[in-house]
Amino acid sequence: MFTSRLEPDVRRDDDVFSFMVRSILTKTPFIYSKINHGFWERLVAIEAEGFDIREPAPDTRREMDRLEKFHRVTPHMFEGGFVEEMLSLLENSPKRRANYIFSAGLLGWPGRLETAGITHDEAVCLKMIERYVSVSIKHPTANGMEFKRAIINSTFIEFVRAVRTRKTLLVGNQNLSRYFEFIGHSQGEFLEIHPSRAREARFALLHDIEARLDGAADLKLILLQAGGSLSAWLIHHLYQKRPDVTLIDIGLGSLICNPEALFPTAFGRIYRKQLQDCIESVHSGWLSKSMAKPISRTILTGRSDEVVSVLEKAGIDGPTHFFDPKVAVQRPIPFHLIHTQDALRINQIRKGQIDHRQLTSDILKDVMGLPDEDKIILCRSKAEALRLAEVVLSGGEQDNLNWVSNALSTARLILDPVRLDCDKNGSLLESNLEILSDKNLGMIYNHDGANISSWARLRKYCERSKIPLIIDNARSLLDRPLTNRPSNEIEVLSCNGFLPWGVSDATAIILSSDQMRVLEQSVKDEQLLPVQTSCELLDVLERYERVSFFYQRQARRIRQLVARNLPGLKPWLHQNKQKSPIGHLKFISNRPLQGSNLSHEFFEIQRPYKDIPSEYVNAKFLSERLISIPCHPMMRHVSNHDFIETVKMAVSSNNLALPRGS
């Protein structure tokens, strides 16, 4: 299904999962084993450091494990020969056997490649798998996601009901200690393993499992969650001796019994609502029963507990359930601005005579982490905000300053400043400012979010030169200089830019107490935010934490795809260091590009700066080469292949005005 709900849709039909459930019920032994992304990505990372992953020398293996630990990955992969043993087992595995389901791949959760990308080059990781895993030993349809899909779709209860009919051993770390309590299984036995040293003690662990099998004739079902590669190692050896036993690697989906450990994971953050539904279907009330402290509304509703608490103190009801809108999306893929129907809240604000503007400003200030001395006033449009900022910085009068801006600035459409050329990073050249002799000079800086150093440098220059400064911030909620805001500066923050899922044209003015007093003498009510837009903005701020995660993961994926497959494009500035979620990433081509925007079958590539006169040499250079590629969550609907081919076609054709669907 093609929808604009934040998390990917997952198919319900799964022949492999259904086969496992039937086999457990009929007591037909089978094997379910997998080695997913972590193992292969670690091998690729070690090879990239110049090591031989089959290195026999103990000292070198120890160094490789030290590097693994440095990368915050489970240690004891190489020391003791585990990797060598595992790779040899894979190379020497017989061809696919009946009832032996094995898969190897790069998925950590359903939709991972399209939702977040992977740490290392996908093609390199796939070649690593092909090097050691023959197609002949892999199951034709299994991909290791069978249990996570079942959890997402709440069909996991079918597996639980089947397991309850059999005596069962679970092998895993302490996070799974309450697994059988969670699924309501009275014939379950738990074998705890060390959270990080289990590979080192793998032979002792193998003997322990064998001893338990030998001591209980009716124990014929073993579930394992020992890390994908160790589980596969254990299953291989156990199968050699006990082909009459069903062995299942249930993977990290087993953390469904431990919400505190599950929800912080990427899988837990993406499919939070589906996981809650599955937990409730297996064990009603478990979310409150299993947690050491009450579960936060951030988890239960997908909305910030801090923001909701402030609203409740003001007398406004908080959300009672998890809600992510689901809207059909057409191609080329836009990102629909999804506004929750919030008539109840609007009525509560109106009836309670609540100062909705002050309330919204206070919450926005808290989310941004601004100092106490900063003030915020919310306007209904960017145009109104810029004009009010001009009035304040002009000493209460409009049109009293002669504004100058970067030639790339969008504020020129409102304040009509004199344009100056920029450097190759899009920053204003101080050498251009020095030649200006106008004493009534005002400066407009277009903050792109990724170039904080330019803002800090211009702030220092304008403060020293006593030049009023407007920061036209169209994209960045959280990225600004650490130095205190000087008295000659005002920031104008576009809400539909810093929150890419957007709130019409609502705009925040960030200023000092003294500036606020000047503003209050000039501002008119019709220039300020209406109650409807306040409610929309509150709704967006509540969902900020959850939605930001999807933007940040998709941005990482887009950056990786461009870096690995499109050598003619380079990231512009330091967008990877931004804290704020952004809806588009800018890249610079190694040669000029023609045409305007590309509306292709899958998505639109924008030219962010247009119609720059040739007299602005550096700005013209950038305008001819910069493109803006969307990185909103709906880009998951575009496969890696389609993304690469679309951008490649646009750039290599030297014409961005390609016909749709070409």
PDB file of N, CA, C and O in Angstrom, residues 32-36 40 90 100-105 129 133 137-146 232 249:
ATOM      1  N   TYR A  32      14.963 -22.572  11.854  1.00  0.00           N
ATOM      2  CA  TYR A  32      14.838 -21.208  11.343  1.00  0.00           C
ATOM      3  C   TYR A  32      16.055 -20.439  11.835  1.00  0.00           C
ATOM      4  O   TYR A  32      16.207 -20.166  13.027  1.00  0.00           O
ATOM      5  N   SER A  33      16.954 -20.112  10.906  1.00  0.00           N
ATOM      6  CA  SER A  33      18.224 -19.475  11.245  1.00  0.00           C
ATOM      7  C   SER A  33      18.491 -18.334  10.278  1.00  0.00           C
ATOM      8  O   SER A  33      18.072 -18.381   9.115  1.00  0.00           O
ATOM      9  N   LYS A  34      19.200 -17.309  10.758  1.00  0.00           N
ATOM     10  CA  LYS A  34      19.459 -16.140   9.918  1.00  0.00           C
ATOM     11  C   LYS A  34      20.709 -15.415  10.399  1.00  0.00           C
ATOM     12  O   LYS A  34      21.085 -15.502  11.569  1.00  0.00           O
ATOM     13  N   ILE A  35      21.346 -14.715   9.474  1.00  0.00           N
ATOM     14  CA  ILE A  35      22.419 -13.787   9.834  1.00  0.00           C
ATOM     15  C   ILE A  35      22.120 -12.486   9.101  1.00  0.00           C
ATOM     16  O   ILE A  35      22.293 -12.399   7.884  1.00  0.00           O
ATOM     17  N   ASN A  36      21.679 -11.502   9.856  1.00  0.00           N
ATOM     18  CA  ASN A  36      21.266 -10.245   9.244  1.00  0.00           C
ATOM     19  C   ASN A  36      22.378  -9.200   9.246  1.00  0.00           C
ATOM     20  O   ASN A  36      23.549  -9.533   9.419  1.00  0.00           O
ATOM     21  N   TRP A  40      27.449  -8.761   8.822  1.00  0.00           N
ATOM     22  CA  TRP A  40      28.059  -8.422   7.541  1.00  0.00           C
ATOM     23  C   TRP A  40      28.623  -7.009   7.541  1.00  0.00           C
ATOM     24  O   TRP A  40      29.714  -6.760   6.997  1.00  0.00           O
ATOM     25  N   LEU A  90      29.543 -21.559   6.912  1.00  0.00           N
ATOM     26  CA  LEU A  90      28.738 -21.087   5.792  1.00  0.00           C
ATOM     27  C   LEU A  90      29.274 -21.608   4.462  1.00  0.00           C
ATOM     28  O   LEU A  90      28.511 -22.037   3.588  1.00  0.00           O
ATOM     29  N   TYR A 100      14.835 -26.719   6.662  1.00  0.00           N
ATOM     30  CA  TYR A 100      15.949 -25.916   7.187  1.00  0.00           C
ATOM     31  C   TYR A 100      15.877 -24.548   6.498  1.00  0.00           C
ATOM     32  O   TYR A 100      16.277 -24.395   5.349  1.00  0.00           O
ATOM     33  N   ILE A 101      15.342 -23.573   7.243  1.00  0.00           N
ATOM     34  CA  ILE A 101      15.140 -22.230   6.694  1.00  0.00           C
ATOM     35  C   ILE A 101      16.316 -21.354   7.117  1.00  0.00           C
ATOM     36  O   ILE A 101      16.518 -21.099   8.306  1.00  0.00           O
ATOM     37  N   PHE A 102      17.093 -20.897   6.144  1.00  0.00           N
ATOM     38  CA  PHE A 102      18.232 -20.024   6.448  1.00  0.00           C
ATOM     39  C   PHE A 102      18.201 -18.817   5.514  1.00  0.00           C
ATOM     40  O   PHE A 102      17.917 -18.938   4.318  1.00  0.00           O
ATOM     41  N   SER A 103      18.503 -17.634   6.090  1.00  0.00           N
ATOM     42  CA  SER A 103      18.561 -16.421   5.271  1.00  0.00           C
ATOM     43  C   SER A 103      19.734 -15.562   5.723  1.00  0.00           C
ATOM     44  O   SER A 103      20.178 -15.628   6.869  1.00  0.00           O
ATOM     45  N   ALA A 104      20.231 -14.759   4.802  1.00  0.00           N
ATOM     46  CA  ALA A 104      21.311 -13.806   5.092  1.00  0.00           C
ATOM     47  C   ALA A 104      21.012 -12.530   4.324  1.00  0.00           C
ATOM     48  O   ALA A 104      20.727 -12.574   3.127  1.00  0.00           O
ATOM     49  N   GLY A 105      21.038 -11.396   5.009  1.00  0.00           N
ATOM     50  CA  GLY A 105      20.699 -10.143   4.334  1.00  0.00           C
ATOM     51  C   GLY A 105      21.075  -8.935   5.162  1.00  0.00           C
ATOM     52  O   GLY A 105      21.761  -9.045   6.183  1.00  0.00           O
ATOM     53  N   ILE A 129      28.248 -10.858   1.531  1.00  0.00           N
ATOM     54  CA  ILE A 129      27.343 -11.994   1.728  1.00  0.00           C
ATOM     55  C   ILE A 129      27.530 -13.029   0.623  1.00  0.00           C
ATOM     56  O   ILE A 129      27.629 -14.229   0.877  1.00  0.00           O
ATOM     57  N   VAL A 133      28.060 -16.908   1.377  1.00  0.00           N
ATOM     58  CA  VAL A 133      26.760 -17.589   1.452  1.00  0.00           C
ATOM     59  C   VAL A 133      26.299 -17.931   0.043  1.00  0.00           C
ATOM     60  O   VAL A 133      25.953 -17.050  -0.743  1.00  0.00           O
ATOM     61  N   ILE A 137      22.121 -22.419  -0.409  1.00  0.00           N
ATOM     62  CA  ILE A 137      21.803 -22.753   0.984  1.00  0.00           C
ATOM     63  C   ILE A 137      20.733 -21.827   1.557  1.00  0.00           C
ATOM     64  O   ILE A 137      20.213 -22.069   2.645  1.00  0.00           O
ATOM     65  N   LYS A 138      20.396 -20.759   0.836  1.00  0.00           N
ATOM     66  CA  LYS A 138      19.406 -19.816   1.347  1.00  0.00           C
ATOM     67  C   LYS A 138      17.993 -20.232   0.955  1.00  0.00           C
ATOM     68  O   LYS A 138      17.765 -20.739  -0.130  1.00  0.00           O
ATOM     69  N   HIS A 139      17.070 -19.966   1.848  1.00  0.00           N
ATOM     70  CA  HIS A 139      15.666 -20.230   1.565  1.00  0.00           C
ATOM     71  C   HIS A 139      15.189 -19.262   0.480  1.00  0.00           C
ATOM     72  O   HIS A 139      15.562 -18.076   0.485  1.00  0.00           O
ATOM     73  N   PRO A 140      14.356 -19.700  -0.442  1.00  0.00           N
ATOM     74  CA  PRO A 140      13.978 -18.828  -1.574  1.00  0.00           C
ATOM     75  C   PRO A 140      13.158 -17.606  -1.203  1.00  0.00           C
ATOM     76  O   PRO A 140      13.180 -16.596  -1.926  1.00  0.00           O
ATOM     77  N   THR A 141      12.410 -17.629  -0.101  1.00  0.00           N
ATOM     78  CA  THR A 141      11.545 -16.484   0.229  1.00  0.00           C
ATOM     79  C   THR A 141      11.820 -15.866   1.597  1.00  0.00           C
ATOM     80  O   THR A 141      11.463 -14.707   1.832  1.00  0.00           O
ATOM     81  N   ALA A 142      12.430 -16.594   2.515  1.00  0.00           N
ATOM     82  CA  ALA A 142      12.685 -16.046   3.855  1.00  0.00           C
ATOM     83  C   ALA A 142      13.735 -14.934   3.776  1.00  0.00           C
ATOM     84  O   ALA A 142      14.684 -15.012   3.000  1.00  0.00           O
ATOM     85  N   ASN A 143      13.560 -13.886   4.611  1.00  0.00           N
ATOM     86  CA  ASN A 143      14.555 -12.810   4.648  1.00  0.00           C
ATOM     87  C   ASN A 143      14.930 -12.384   6.059  1.00  0.00           C
ATOM     88  O   ASN A 143      15.561 -11.352   6.266  1.00  0.00           O
ATOM     89  N   GLY A 144      14.546 -13.187   7.065  1.00  0.00           N
ATOM     90  CA  GLY A 144      14.909 -12.881   8.441  1.00  0.00           C
ATOM     91  C   GLY A 144      13.982 -11.921   9.147  1.00  0.00           C
ATOM     92  O   GLY A 144      14.166 -11.635  10.330  1.00  0.00           O
ATOM     93  N   MET A 145      12.979 -11.400   8.441  1.00  0.00           N
ATOM     94  CA  MET A 145      12.060 -10.421   9.021  1.00  0.00           C
ATOM     95  C   MET A 145      10.720 -11.043   9.410  1.00  0.00           C
ATOM     96  O   MET A 145       9.770 -10.324   9.733  1.00  0.00           O
ATOM     97  N   GLU A 146      10.641 -12.349   9.375  1.00  0.00           N
ATOM     98  CA  GLU A 146       9.350 -13.016   9.578  1.00  0.00           C
ATOM     99  C   GLU A 146       8.738 -12.683  10.938  1.00  0.00           C
ATOM    100  O   GLU A 146       7.530 -12.391  11.040  1.00  0.00           O
ATOM    101  N   ALA A 232      23.055 -18.513  14.894  1.00  0.00           N
ATOM    102  CA  ALA A 232      23.255 -19.375  13.724  1.00  0.00           C
ATOM    103  C   ALA A 232      24.308 -20.440  13.997  1.00  0.00           C
ATOM    104  O   ALA A 232      24.169 -21.594  13.575  1.00  0.00           O
ATOM    105  N   ASP A 249      15.641 -19.055  15.682  1.00  0.00           N
ATOM    106  CA  ASP A 249      16.244 -17.773  16.049  1.00  0.00           C
ATOM    107  C   ASP A 249      15.146 -16.715  15.981  1.00  0.00           C
ATOM    108  O   ASP A 249      14.760 -16.275  14.898  1.00  0.00           O
TER     109      ASP A 249
END
